[in-house]
Every structure is written in structure tokens, then in C-alpha cells.
């Protein structure tokens, strides 16, 4: 697993070590999880990709260069990430409803039950499930098939609310991502593609765990889910040119720079680091901010409060903040609370990476309808560049 403070160098080393397996071997073996002690058939790059220490485009292009058409499956999987992200950005109600459930009386009473406690402590007696609960907590990672089966057993066999399972994942996954996580749990529940649920089976778990597990007593029928109104579709903000006046570059765990912040022709007078989230993400944010500040010859001011942010802006002599687009989720919610403080507005300018500007609006329906956009993404000349030139 990644070191305490994941770095781009570590992620790139992991990518180059994995690359020989990103072609036909990935297509054939990716669903088999030999366990955390083994090298495995997947990249385990998600914690680096989640925080944009490495861009999705870098993974996809490296795989295409190494394997040509045989990299299609790997590139598809990489693009699931942008698909989920775009889908949620256009349906913010799915996120707000999920958050509202977590603070409801019903959620509180379920958390107090023995069944919930047994599930999160890995004491259900269900083979595989209990091991995965503890693997998630100790390593911060689960293989995709383990995530699917765990979520299925959680809601369909144990009959626990999907939202509490999603929250358990988000708390422990090092790649915890509001879009991929919430929407994958909804997909297992049958809420993403109506009527299509994911039911874990003994045989599939035995095969996908390379024979390590053979759980019995799994549900043969899906748990009923409460019907919900369709989420209204919101328009994505149109990307706008970055301001040419002096700004402070704000680095957040949502984008740690991937292959650069492309600051040429901009007037950046300082760097502010919003050090929030898990300890590893906060440390990586501080480190990424240091790197970019060194490159442009300025200072870094870390902040977690309005007062520290105000101090940084005063020190740098401007009130304009420039950052990579902040998607829906915990970082955005935390920052909005600081910016909305009644000490006066702080203008925030968000830049959209070209990869996101093309990928997100295409996530209108299912992934099948989305697939044609993958060719456009792969053809972009500067996918990590920002869509902010006039
Ligand atoms: C219930 C559930 C919850 C999930 N929660 C998260 C989450 O919080 N954060 C997260 O990044 N992924 C999540 N996923 C998707 C997927 O399980 C992980 O991205 C993947 O297991 C990461 O391991 P890897 O880096 O070895 O993937 P690889 O197979 O090596 O894939 C390469 C990269 O492609 C992306 N990717 C691959 N598969 C998916 C997918 N199905 N959806 C989205 N992106 C994908 C990831 O960025 C990954 O690093 C979830 C899946 C399920 C079923």
C-alpha cells in the first residue's frame, strides 16, 4: 500500500511496475483477487489517482502506448472514474440525499444495532465478509470484486442500509471517492440501473478470491430498496478563462497537481494548501503545495480555518483564490463553509481540466452510452491542461 504520504514519484514507480500487466493479462485476470499479500492483477493505483497525484489520462495513455488495442479493458476501467464523477456532478441531489440519510434518526438507530456493529467489526461469521472488513480497516484498500461482494452481502444478506456501508467504505478507503463510492453502492442496490442489482454468489466469490473463500447462506434475492424520485439533472458550470490578475494558487486533496498546474502566463503570488481529509491526504496536499511553490519561487501557507486563510491572503496581498475544479464532496463542503463565513466573500476561480471538461458532460446515461467519449478523451492533445484559455 502507499506510504503514509503518497507521492507522485511513488505512484509513477508503481505505474511503470504494473504496466506490463495492463494489456491482455488485465483483461483476463483483473477479477481475481489473490489477497493483499500477493502482487495481484490490478494496479492498486487508485489512492494516487483519487488525489490526482497521477492523472487518469497518464494511466490510460501509458497503457495504450504499451499494449495498443489490448489495453482497452484497462482504459475502460480508468474511464469509469470520470463517468461516475460526471454522473454525480450532474445529479447533486444523489449526494445531498445520501448525506442527509447519514444524519437521520433512522441511520442513528441502525448504527446502535448489534448487526451493524458486527458488520463493521467483521464479526458476522460470514466467510470473506469478515476478512474484507478487517482488510479494509488495516490496509485502506479492497479489490474491486471484494468491494462488489462486500456491498452486496451488506445490503442483500445482512439487510443493512446501503448508505451506512458506503460511509464505512468512505471512512477507510485511501481512494475513498464520493462519486465512485456512492454510485457504486447505488449500482449494487439496483438504484443506478433500475431493476439491475448485484447479488454476490458463493461460486463467484470462490472464483474471484482464487479459492480463498466459500461463504454460504448468501441472499438469493435482492433486498427491497425504498423508491426515490429521480434526481434532477443540473447543468455543469461552463469552464471560464483563468483570471490574469494576481491570485493565490489553492492546492486541495482533490487535485495534487498530476502532471502540472499549467501556470504559465498566470500571476500566482503565493500557494495556499487546504490540508483537510485523512492524515495521508492532508500530508500529501502539504507536500504537493511545497513542490509547486518551489517551482514558481513562492511560499506555502497551509490552512484549515477561515482565520488561517485570511492570514495567508493578507500575507500574499490578494483576495483571489485560483484552484482546480472542486467536485462535490467533503473537500468542497468544508471549503464552502470557510468561504461563506460572514467576514466577507473570498473570490474563488475554478479551472477545469480538459479531461473532465470532455468526460463529465458525457455521463448523461449509462456507461454503455458513454463509451464513445473514450475515443475523444484519448485523442485530446493536452488532457491534463486546463480549459481556461480565452
Ligand atoms: C462498492 C464499491 C465502492 C467503490 N468505491 C470506490 C472509491 O471510493 N474510490 C475509487 O476510486 N473507486 C471505488 N470503486 C471502484 C473500484 O473498486 C476501484 O477504483 C478499484 O478497485 C481501485 O483499484 P485499482 O487501482 O487496483 O484498480 P485498477 O483495476 O488497476 O484500475 C485502474 C484505475 O482505474 C480506476 N477504476 C478502476 N475500476 C473502477 C471503477 N469500477 N470505478 C471507478 N474507477 C475505477 C481507478 O482509478 C483505478 O485506480 C468502488 C467500487 C465498488 C464496487
Coordinates of C-alpha atoms and ligand atoms in Angstrom, one line a residue:
X1 CA 0.0 0.0 0.0
X2 CA 1.1 3.6 -0.4
X3 CA 3.4 5.1 2.2
X4 CA 1.9 7.4 4.8
X5 CA 2.4 10.4 2.5
X6 CA 1.7 9.2 -1.1
X7 CA 3.9 11.0 -3.6
X8 CA 3.8 11.3 -7.4
X9 CA 7.2 9.6 -7.7
X10 CA 5.9 6.6 -5.8
X11 CA 2.8 6.5 -8.0
X12 CA 4.8 6.7 -11.2
X13 CA 7.1 3.9 -10.0
X14 CA 4.0 1.8 -9.3
X15 CA 2.6 2.6 -12.7
X16 CA 5.7 1.5 -14.5
X17 CA 6.0 -1.7 -12.5
X18 CA 2.3 -2.5 -13.3
X19 CA 2.4 -1.5 -17.0
X20 CA 3.5 -4.9 -18.4
X21 CA 0.2 -6.3 -16.9
X22 CA -2.1 -3.6 -18.2
X23 CA -2.9 -5.4 -21.5
X24 CA -4.4 -8.8 -22.1
X25 CA -3.3 -10.0 -18.7
X26 CA -5.5 -7.3 -17.1
X27 CA -8.5 -8.2 -19.3
X28 CA -8.2 -11.9 -18.4
X29 CA -7.3 -11.8 -14.7
X30 CA -8.5 -8.5 -13.2
X31 CA -11.4 -10.0 -11.4
X32 CA -9.2 -12.5 -9.5
X33 CA -8.0 -11.2 -6.1
X34 CA -5.3 -13.4 -4.7
X35 CA -5.2 -11.4 -1.4
X36 CA -3.4 -8.5 0.0
X37 CA -0.1 -10.3 0.4
X38 CA 0.2 -11.1 -3.4
X39 CA 1.1 -8.9 -6.3
X40 CA -2.3 -9.3 -7.8
X41 CA -3.7 -8.5 -11.3
X42 CA -4.7 -4.8 -10.8
X43 CA -2.6 -1.7 -10.4
X44 CA -3.6 -0.5 -6.8
X45 CA -3.0 3.0 -8.2
X46 CA -6.4 4.3 -7.0
X47 CA -5.1 6.3 -4.0
X48 CA -2.7 8.2 -6.3
X49 CA -5.4 8.7 -9.0
X50 CA -8.0 9.7 -6.4
X51 CA -6.0 12.7 -5.3
X52 CA -4.6 13.4 -8.8
X53 CA -1.0 12.7 -8.0
X54 CA -1.4 10.9 -11.3
X55 CA -4.0 11.8 -13.9
X56 CA -6.3 9.2 -15.4
X57 CA -5.0 10.3 -18.8
X58 CA -1.5 9.3 -17.7
X59 CA -2.6 5.8 -16.9
X60 CA -4.7 5.4 -20.0
X61 CA -2.1 6.7 -22.3
X62 CA 0.8 4.7 -20.8
X63 CA -1.4 1.5 -21.2
X64 CA -2.3 2.3 -24.8
X65 CA 1.3 3.0 -25.7
X66 CA 2.4 -0.3 -24.1
X67 CA -0.3 -2.5 -25.4
X68 CA -2.3 -0.8 -28.1
X69 CA -5.8 -2.3 -28.5
X70 CA -5.1 -4.9 -25.8
X71 CA -5.3 -2.1 -23.3
X72 CA -9.0 -1.4 -24.0
X73 CA -10.3 -3.1 -20.8
X74 CA -7.8 -1.2 -18.6
X75 CA -8.7 2.1 -20.3
X76 CA -12.4 1.4 -19.9
X77 CA -11.9 0.8 -16.2
X78 CA -9.9 4.0 -15.8
X79 CA -12.8 5.9 -17.6
X80 CA -15.4 4.5 -15.1
X81 CA -13.9 7.0 -12.7
X82 CA -14.7 10.1 -14.9
X83 CA -18.1 8.6 -15.7
X84 CA -19.1 8.3 -12.1
X85 CA -17.7 11.7 -11.4
X86 CA -19.6 13.4 -14.2
X87 CA -22.8 11.5 -13.3
X88 CA -22.7 12.8 -9.7
X89 CA -21.7 16.3 -10.7
X90 CA -24.8 16.5 -12.9
X91 CA -27.1 15.0 -10.2
X92 CA -26.0 16.7 -6.9
X93 CA -29.2 15.5 -5.2
X94 CA -27.8 12.0 -5.1
X95 CA -25.0 13.3 -2.9
X96 CA -27.2 15.5 -0.7
X97 CA -29.8 12.8 -0.1
X98 CA -27.0 10.4 0.9
X99 CA -25.5 12.9 3.3
X100 CA -29.0 13.7 4.7
X101 CA -29.6 10.0 5.4
X102 CA -26.3 9.6 7.3
X103 CA -27.5 12.2 9.9
X104 CA -31.1 10.9 10.1
X105 CA -32.6 9.3 13.2
X106 CA -33.0 6.1 11.2
X107 CA -29.3 5.9 10.5
X108 CA -28.5 6.6 14.1
X109 CA -30.7 3.8 15.3
X110 CA -29.2 1.3 12.8
X111 CA -25.7 2.3 14.0
X112 CA -26.7 1.3 17.5
X113 CA -27.7 -2.3 16.5
X114 CA -25.7 -5.4 17.1
X115 CA -26.0 -6.3 13.4
X116 CA -24.3 -3.1 12.3
X117 CA -21.6 -3.3 14.9
X118 CA -20.9 -7.0 13.9
X119 CA -20.6 -5.9 10.2
X120 CA -18.2 -3.1 10.7
X121 CA -16.1 -5.1 13.2
X122 CA -16.0 -8.2 10.9
X123 CA -17.9 -10.5 13.4
X124 CA -20.8 -11.6 11.2
X125 CA -19.5 -15.2 10.8
X126 CA -19.7 -14.8 7.0
X127 CA -16.6 -16.2 5.4
X128 CA -14.9 -13.5 3.2
X129 CA -17.0 -10.6 4.5
X130 CA -15.3 -10.6 7.9
X131 CA -11.9 -10.8 6.4
X132 CA -12.7 -7.9 4.0
X133 CA -14.0 -5.7 6.8
X134 CA -10.7 -6.1 8.6
X135 CA -8.6 -5.8 5.4
X136 CA -10.4 -2.5 4.6
X137 CA -9.6 -1.1 8.0
X138 CA -6.0 -2.2 8.2
X139 CA -4.9 -1.5 4.6
X140 CA -7.3 1.2 3.3
X141 CA -7.9 -0.9 0.1
X142 CA -10.1 -3.6 -1.2
X143 CA -10.1 -5.2 -4.7
X144 CA -13.0 -4.2 -6.9
X145 CA -14.6 -7.6 -6.7
X146 CA -14.3 -7.7 -3.0
X147 CA -16.0 -4.3 -2.9
X148 CA -18.9 -5.5 -5.0
X149 CA -19.4 -8.7 -3.0
X150 CA -19.0 -6.9 0.4
X151 CA -21.6 -4.3 -0.7
X152 CA -23.9 -7.0 -1.9
X153 CA -23.7 -9.0 1.3
X154 CA -24.0 -5.8 3.4
X155 CA -27.3 -4.8 1.8
X156 CA -28.9 -8.0 0.4
X157 CA -27.8 -10.6 3.0
X158 CA -27.4 -8.6 6.2
X159 CA -30.1 -6.2 5.1
X160 CA -28.2 -3.1 6.3
X161 CA -28.9 0.3 4.6
X162 CA -26.5 0.8 1.6
X163 CA -25.8 4.4 2.8
X164 CA -24.1 3.2 6.0
X165 CA -22.0 0.7 4.1
X166 CA -20.9 3.4 1.7
X167 CA -20.0 5.6 4.7
X168 CA -17.9 2.8 6.2
X169 CA -16.0 2.5 2.9
X170 CA -15.5 6.2 2.6
X171 CA -14.1 6.4 6.1
X172 CA -11.5 3.8 5.5
X173 CA -10.6 3.6 1.8
X174 CA -7.4 5.5 0.9
X175 CA -9.0 6.1 -2.5
X176 CA -12.4 7.0 -0.9
X177 CA -14.2 9.0 -3.6
X178 CA -17.6 10.5 -3.2
X179 CA -18.7 9.7 -6.7
X180 CA -17.2 6.3 -7.4
X181 CA -18.2 5.1 -3.9
X182 CA -21.7 6.4 -3.6
X183 CA -22.7 5.5 -7.1
X184 CA -21.1 2.0 -7.0
X185 CA -23.1 1.3 -3.8
X186 CA -26.2 2.5 -5.6
X187 CA -25.4 0.3 -8.5
X188 CA -25.1 -2.8 -6.3
X189 CA -28.5 -1.8 -4.7
X190 CA -30.1 -1.6 -8.2
X191 CA -30.6 2.1 -7.9
X192 CA -28.3 3.1 -10.8
X193 CA -29.8 0.8 -13.5
X194 CA -33.3 0.2 -12.2
X195 CA -34.1 -3.4 -11.6
X196 CA -30.4 -4.5 -12.0
X197 CA -28.9 -5.4 -8.7
X198 CA -25.6 -7.1 -8.0
X199 CA -26.2 -10.4 -6.0
X200 CA -23.0 -11.9 -4.7
X201 CA -22.8 -15.7 -5.0
X202 CA -20.7 -18.4 -3.3
X203 CA -19.3 -19.5 -6.7
X204 CA -18.3 -16.0 -7.9
X205 CA -16.6 -15.3 -4.6
X206 CA -14.8 -18.6 -4.6
X207 CA -13.5 -17.9 -8.2
X208 CA -12.7 -14.3 -7.7
X209 CA -10.9 -14.9 -4.4
X210 CA -8.7 -17.6 -6.0
X211 CA -10.3 -20.2 -3.8
X212 CA -9.6 -18.4 -0.5
X213 CA -13.3 -18.0 0.4
X214 CA -16.5 -20.0 0.0
X215 CA -19.2 -18.2 2.0
X216 CA -22.6 -19.9 2.4
X217 CA -26.1 -18.6 3.3
X218 CA -25.9 -15.6 0.9
X219 CA -29.2 -13.9 -0.1
X220 CA -30.7 -15.3 -3.3
X221 CA -33.0 -12.3 -3.7
X222 CA -32.3 -8.6 -3.6
X223 CA -33.3 -6.6 -0.6
X224 CA -36.1 -4.1 -1.4
X225 CA -34.9 -0.5 -1.7
X226 CA -37.1 2.4 -0.9
X227 CA -38.3 4.0 -4.2
X228 CA -36.9 7.5 -4.7
X229 CA -37.7 10.4 -7.1
X230 CA -35.3 10.8 -10.0
X231 CA -32.5 13.2 -9.2
X232 CA -32.9 16.4 -11.2
X233 CA -30.2 16.9 -13.8
X234 CA -28.1 20.1 -13.2
X235 CA -26.1 21.8 -15.9
X236 CA -22.3 21.7 -15.3
X237 CA -20.7 25.2 -15.0
X238 CA -19.2 26.4 -18.2
X239 CA -15.4 26.5 -17.9
X240 CA -14.2 30.1 -17.8
X241 CA -10.8 31.6 -18.5
X242 CA -8.4 31.9 -15.5
X243 CA -8.0 35.5 -14.2
X244 CA -4.9 37.3 -15.3
X245 CA -4.7 39.4 -12.1
X246 CA -2.6 38.3 -9.1
X247 CA -4.1 35.2 -7.4
X248 CA -3.2 32.7 -4.7
X249 CA -3.0 29.1 -6.0
X250 CA -5.0 26.9 -3.7
X251 CA -4.0 23.2 -3.6
X252 CA -6.5 20.8 -2.2
X253 CA -6.7 16.9 -1.9
X254 CA -8.9 17.0 -4.9
X255 CA -6.1 17.8 -7.3
X256 CA -2.4 17.4 -6.2
X257 CA -1.0 18.5 -9.5
X258 CA -0.9 15.3 -11.6
X259 CA 1.3 16.4 -14.5
X260 CA 1.4 20.0 -13.5
X261 CA -0.9 23.0 -12.7
X262 CA 0.0 24.8 -16.1
X263 CA 0.6 28.2 -14.5
X264 CA 2.4 29.8 -17.5
X265 CA 1.0 33.3 -18.2
X266 CA -0.8 33.4 -14.9
X267 CA 0.1 35.7 -12.0
X268 CA 0.5 33.4 -9.0
X269 CA 1.7 35.3 -5.9
X270 CA 1.6 32.5 -3.3
X271 CA 0.3 29.0 -2.6
X272 CA -2.3 28.1 0.0
X273 CA -2.7 24.4 1.0
X274 CA -6.2 23.3 2.2
X275 CA -4.9 20.5 4.5
X276 CA -8.1 18.5 5.0
X277 CA -9.3 14.9 4.9
X278 CA -7.4 11.8 6.0
X279 CA -3.9 12.3 7.5
X280 CA -2.3 10.8 4.4
X281 CA -4.3 13.1 2.1
X282 CA -3.6 16.2 4.2
X283 CA 0.2 15.4 4.3
X284 CA 0.2 14.8 0.5
X285 CA -1.6 18.1 0.0
X286 CA 1.1 20.0 2.0
X287 CA 3.9 18.2 0.1
X288 CA 2.3 18.9 -3.3
X289 CA 1.9 22.6 -2.4
X290 CA 5.5 22.8 -1.3
X291 CA 6.6 21.3 -4.7
X292 CA 4.7 23.8 -6.8
X293 CA 5.7 26.7 -4.6
X294 CA 9.3 25.8 -5.0
X295 CA 8.9 25.6 -8.8
X296 CA 7.4 29.1 -9.0
X297 CA 9.6 30.6 -6.3
X298 CA 7.0 31.5 -3.7
X299 CA 5.8 30.4 -0.3
X300 CA 3.2 28.0 1.0
X301 CA 0.6 28.8 3.7
X302 CA -1.3 25.8 4.9
X303 CA -4.8 26.5 6.3
X304 CA -7.7 24.6 7.9
X305 CA -9.7 27.6 9.2
X306 CA -11.0 30.9 7.9
X307 CA -8.5 32.8 10.1
X308 CA -5.6 31.0 8.6
X309 CA -6.9 31.5 5.1
X310 CA -7.4 35.3 5.8
X311 CA -3.8 35.4 7.2
X312 CA -2.5 33.8 4.0
X313 CA -4.4 36.2 1.7
X314 CA -3.1 39.1 3.7
X315 CA 0.4 37.9 3.5
X316 CA 0.2 37.4 -0.2
X317 CA -1.6 40.7 -0.8
X318 CA -4.6 39.5 -2.8
X319 CA -8.1 38.1 -2.0
X320 CA -8.4 36.0 -5.2
X321 CA -8.1 32.2 -5.0
X322 CA -7.4 30.0 -8.0
X323 CA -7.9 26.3 -7.9
X324 CA -8.6 23.2 -9.9
X325 CA -12.4 22.5 -10.1
X326 CA -13.7 21.2 -6.7
X327 CA -16.1 18.4 -7.3
X328 CA -18.9 17.6 -5.0
X329 CA -17.9 16.0 -1.7
X330 CA -16.2 16.6 1.6
X331 CA -13.5 19.0 0.5
X332 CA -16.0 21.2 -1.4
X333 CA -18.4 21.2 1.6
X334 CA -15.5 22.1 4.0
X335 CA -14.3 24.9 1.8
X336 CA -17.7 26.3 1.1
X337 CA -18.2 26.6 4.9
X338 CA -15.0 28.6 5.2
X339 CA -15.7 30.9 2.2
X340 CA -19.3 31.5 3.3
X341 CA -18.1 32.8 6.7
X342 CA -19.6 36.3 7.3
X343 CA -16.3 38.0 7.3
X344 CA -16.8 38.9 3.7
X345 CA -16.5 37.0 0.4
X346 CA -13.3 35.5 -0.9
X347 CA -13.5 35.1 -4.7
X348 CA -12.8 31.6 -5.9
X349 CA -11.9 30.8 -9.5
X350 CA -12.0 27.2 -10.5
X351 CA -10.2 25.8 -13.5
X352 CA -11.4 22.6 -15.3
X353 CA -9.0 20.1 -16.7
X354 CA -9.7 19.2 -20.3
X355 CA -10.2 15.6 -19.4
X356 CA -13.0 16.5 -17.0
X357 CA -14.5 19.1 -19.4
X358 CA -14.9 16.4 -22.0
X359 CA -15.7 13.4 -19.8
X360 CA -18.2 14.8 -17.3
X361 CA -20.9 16.2 -19.5
X362 CA -21.0 12.9 -21.4
X363 CA -22.1 10.9 -18.3
X364 CA -25.8 11.6 -19.1
X365 CA -27.0 8.0 -19.1
X366 CA -25.4 4.5 -18.6
X367 CA -21.8 3.6 -19.2
X368 CA -22.6 1.9 -22.5
X369 CA -23.9 5.2 -23.9
X370 CA -20.8 6.9 -22.5
X371 CA -18.2 4.6 -24.2
X372 CA -17.9 6.6 -27.4
X373 CA -16.4 9.6 -25.5
X374 CA -13.4 7.4 -24.5
X375 CA -12.0 7.8 -28.0
X376 CA -12.3 11.6 -27.7
X377 CA -10.6 11.6 -24.4
X378 CA -7.7 9.5 -25.8
X379 CA -7.4 11.9 -28.7
X380 CA -7.1 15.1 -26.6
X381 CA -3.7 16.8 -27.2
X382 CA -3.3 18.1 -23.6
X383 CA -5.8 16.2 -21.4
X384 CA -4.2 17.4 -18.2
X385 CA -4.3 21.0 -19.4
X386 CA -6.9 23.4 -18.2
X387 CA -9.9 24.5 -20.2
X388 CA -9.2 28.1 -19.4
X389 CA -7.7 29.9 -22.4
X390 CA -9.9 32.6 -23.8
Ligands
LIG1 C1 -18.9 -0.7 -3.7 C2 -17.8 0.0 -4.4 C3 -17.2 1.1 -3.9 C4 -16.1 1.7 -4.6 N1 -15.5 2.8 -4.1 C5 -14.5 3.5 -4.7 C6 -13.9 4.6 -4.2 O1 -14.3 5.2 -3.2 N2 -12.9 5.2 -4.9 C7 -12.5 4.7 -6.1 O2 -11.5 5.2 -6.7 N3 -13.0 3.6 -6.6 C8 -14.0 3.0 -6.0 N4 -14.6 1.8 -6.5 C9 -14.2 1.4 -7.9 C10 -13.0 0.3 -7.9 O3 -13.3 -0.7 -7.0 C11 -11.7 0.9 -7.5 O4 -11.4 2.1 -8.3 C12 -10.5 -0.1 -7.8 O5 -10.8 -1.3 -7.1 C13 -9.2 0.5 -7.5 O6 -8.2 -0.5 -7.5 P1 -7.0 -0.4 -8.6 O7 -6.3 0.9 -8.5 O8 -6.2 -1.6 -8.4 O9 -7.8 -0.5 -10.0 P2 -7.4 -0.9 -11.4 O10 -8.2 -2.1 -11.8 O11 -5.9 -1.1 -11.5 O12 -7.9 0.3 -12.3 C14 -7.0 1.4 -12.6 C15 -7.7 2.7 -12.1 O13 -9.0 2.9 -12.8 C16 -10.0 3.4 -11.9 N5 -11.1 2.4 -11.8 C17 -11.0 1.1 -12.0 N6 -12.2 0.5 -11.8 C18 -13.0 1.5 -11.5 C19 -14.4 1.5 -11.2 N7 -15.2 0.4 -11.2 N8 -15.0 2.7 -10.8 C20 -14.2 3.8 -10.8 N9 -12.9 3.9 -11.1 C21 -12.3 2.7 -11.4 C22 -9.3 3.7 -10.6 O14 -8.9 5.0 -10.6 C23 -8.1 2.7 -10.7 O15 -7.0 3.1 -9.9 C24 -15.7 1.2 -5.9 C25 -16.3 0.0 -6.4 C26 -17.3 -0.6 -5.7 C27 -17.9 -1.8 -6.2

